[in-house]
Amino acid sequence: MFQSLFESGLAPHGICLLWDPALLWLHATSDLLIGISYYVIPLGLAWLTIRRRDLIFGWMFWLFALFILACGTTHFMDVWVLWHPDYGVQGLLKAFTAVASVLTASLLWVIVPRLLAIPTPEQLKRVSNQLTEETVRHERTAEQLRRSEESFRLLIESVRDYAVFMMDRAGRITSWNVGAQNITGFRQDEIIGQHYARFFTPEDQAGGKPMRMMVTAEAEGVCHDEGWRVRKDGTLFIADSTIHSIVDDDGVLIGFSKVTRDITQRRQAERDLEQARSALAQSQKMQAVGQLTGGIAHDFNNMLTAVLGGVELIETAREAVSPSVARTIRMIRRAADHGAELTTRLLAFSRKQTLIPGITDLNRLVSETMELLRRTLGNSITLEMELSSDVWPIFVDANQVEAALLNLAVNARDAMADGGTLTITTGNIHLDEQYSRHHDEIASGDYAFIAVRDTGCGMPSDVLEHALEPFYTTKGVGKGTGLGLSQVYGFVKQSGGHVELQSRVGAGTTVMMYFPRSHAEAAVAGQAVSRSGPALPTGTEKILIVEDEEEVRAYSVTAARHLGYDVIEARDAQTALSLLQEKAGISLLLTDVGLPGVDGRDLARMAQSAHPALKIVFTSGYAQPTLAELGLLDRGVRLLPKPFRIEDLAHALRSALDADRGDTDEGTKASG
Ligand SMILES: Nc1ncnc2c1ncn2[C@@H]1O[C@H](COP(=O)(O)OP(=O)(O)OP(=O)(O)O)[C@@H](O)[C@H]1O
Ligand SMILES: [Mg+2]
């Protein structure tokens, strides 16, 4: 059959047109033009599909191109068969074209619904508009977010007192604020990327604290800590810090935030306050104890004055006594002397001893005490001195400084049973406001100091806490009274100074005595008062003795009469004033300062205004500063501290009676 298709013998198609040139031209030209156009169309389609690879249904274009190409070829074939009768080839070509056409047509029905699903340009425009709006909205939100982030960053940046920074999961720093730089000293470019453990002390690092804190923060969400941290320059500060874990929406840890505050100053202030509070409590306790002991000592003094005076009167009486009575009297005297010594020490503690201060050169005083101290310490202890030149002069009772030194030396000796070294240092120091805030009762200013340092056993803190209190001793019964340090403390305080104890078990003890600097020139170190004379000065003048204590009055009256004076007595100021009015020729008033009702000071003032020539002698169990306030010192007034002996009384009365008003007599006059 196929063979018959290619058999010749058929007439060319032109014959059908009767070789009419017009018809031939018309058919040939039209078919050629159609054929050429049909060939050009696939080229265009190929161009399009090659260039636009994203074209949907691109294969459809290729199929269409093939179909058109086949159509074009049939038209060329139509021209060919006008002269050549190859109808078999033409038929096959048509068959091929038919297949291409059917394929294209049927596929078109398949893809048209799909093509219809593709949005129209109108729809696309609408969608595009929506997209534009969406984009604008999105940009606006992004801008707001950016602004909010910026203001949040500025907020964090402006925090200057808190270090606020972020860390990654491993603890490496990823952000840093000004506060962090202020507190730690690190700039942002120096610290980003570093591990936060570098702020911890070497001990904390070795103990794994930074890691522990991160683990806690991860497990519990937060970790709080207060402790020492290290700055860039190596200095330490106390940090109050909090670490929070940061997790994403799925709860996965992405890092940590850390907020740290430097609370060094606050802690310091709290410690200062605590220290000041305990110093105040300590000083209030000492004051209360001082007041109590002072009161007791004062009353005992009065009684002892009577006892000692009574004993002295018996001893100086001419009547002979039996040896056993004499022994008893000696025993009474020894006991009373001992009591008087004890009350003196108690008065010293309660800052009420009679002081005779003078401008003193500490170095000279210490040098003069050397020999005594050496003898006290014995051979097993080395005594060393470190006297700084130009120690400021001080206004103190030099005898009491010596007594204090001796007291401290005895304590040091007891603490160095197996020998050691005692070092006495002198020097100048300025105690500033801060020091005075932490030590109650001490004003800031210039002080000269003596430090007594031993290499002995030292004191545990509970002993140190109580060592200054009277009767506190760790020494066995009969070995220590516990009054040594109390006496030193009271004396130094009374002199306007300050005592500081530093001691550690096994490391020895240092006792510092600070005395306020005096701006007068140092004159003589030590002003021992000589009160002994071969015979007691006597007199016959009329004197008035005012004393509320029965025993003391009885003793004073008897003693004065013993000295030859014409004595009248009164137990209070009222009686004294009326006696002064009634009795003529009273030359001297001997009065106790502490009288009930009108006190001795007012009595003296009133008496002197009525009798300007009247001489005054005060007796008192208390100390100088109280009497210094009398305002009568430069008017020939004398002070007779209790307990007093007959010879003290004799000297006081005589020197007051013999003095012209306005002169002074260093021996018996109260100074200061
Ligand atoms: N240098 C020192 N080394 C070690 N402990 C000391 C020193 N000085 C004082 N102490 C302790 O302080 C306590 C009180 O001392 P303080 O001088 O007041 O009394 P005392 O020495 O016991 O008795 P007193 O001095 O009246 O004979 C002592 O018992 C001792 O425990
Ligand atoms: Mg002692």
XYZ file of N, CA and C and ligand atoms in Angstrom, residues 345 406-408 410-412 414 473 475 479-485, ligand 2:
52
model
N 42.362 54.082 142.652
C 42.370 53.456 141.328
C 40.971 53.488 140.702
N 53.898 52.003 133.891
C 54.288 50.940 134.808
C 53.238 49.822 134.810
N 51.970 50.253 134.837
C 50.861 49.325 134.786
C 50.921 48.442 133.544
N 51.171 49.096 132.409
C 51.219 48.363 131.144
C 52.431 47.442 131.108
N 53.793 45.995 133.653
C 53.514 44.834 134.504
C 52.639 43.833 133.747
N 51.629 44.353 133.054
C 50.772 43.468 132.250
C 51.601 42.733 131.201
N 52.499 43.471 130.535
C 53.323 42.864 129.480
C 54.229 41.794 130.078
N 53.650 40.011 132.701
C 52.839 38.833 133.008
C 52.501 38.040 131.739
N 39.762 40.496 135.363
C 41.115 39.949 135.346
C 41.062 38.469 134.985
N 43.811 36.817 135.797
C 44.860 36.316 136.687
C 44.207 35.726 137.936
N 46.295 37.638 142.565
C 47.374 38.014 141.643
C 47.076 39.315 140.906
N 45.837 39.486 140.527
C 45.482 40.720 139.811
C 44.154 41.229 140.301
N 44.004 42.546 140.357
C 42.728 43.108 140.803
C 41.853 43.439 139.602
N 42.468 43.502 138.420
C 41.686 43.866 137.228
C 41.456 45.361 137.153
N 42.296 46.118 137.853
C 42.104 47.575 137.847
C 43.178 48.305 137.043
N 44.214 47.549 136.602
C 45.337 48.199 135.916
C 44.917 48.935 134.656
N 44.324 48.188 133.711
C 43.936 48.816 132.454
C 42.807 49.832 132.647
Mg 47.430 44.767 135.167
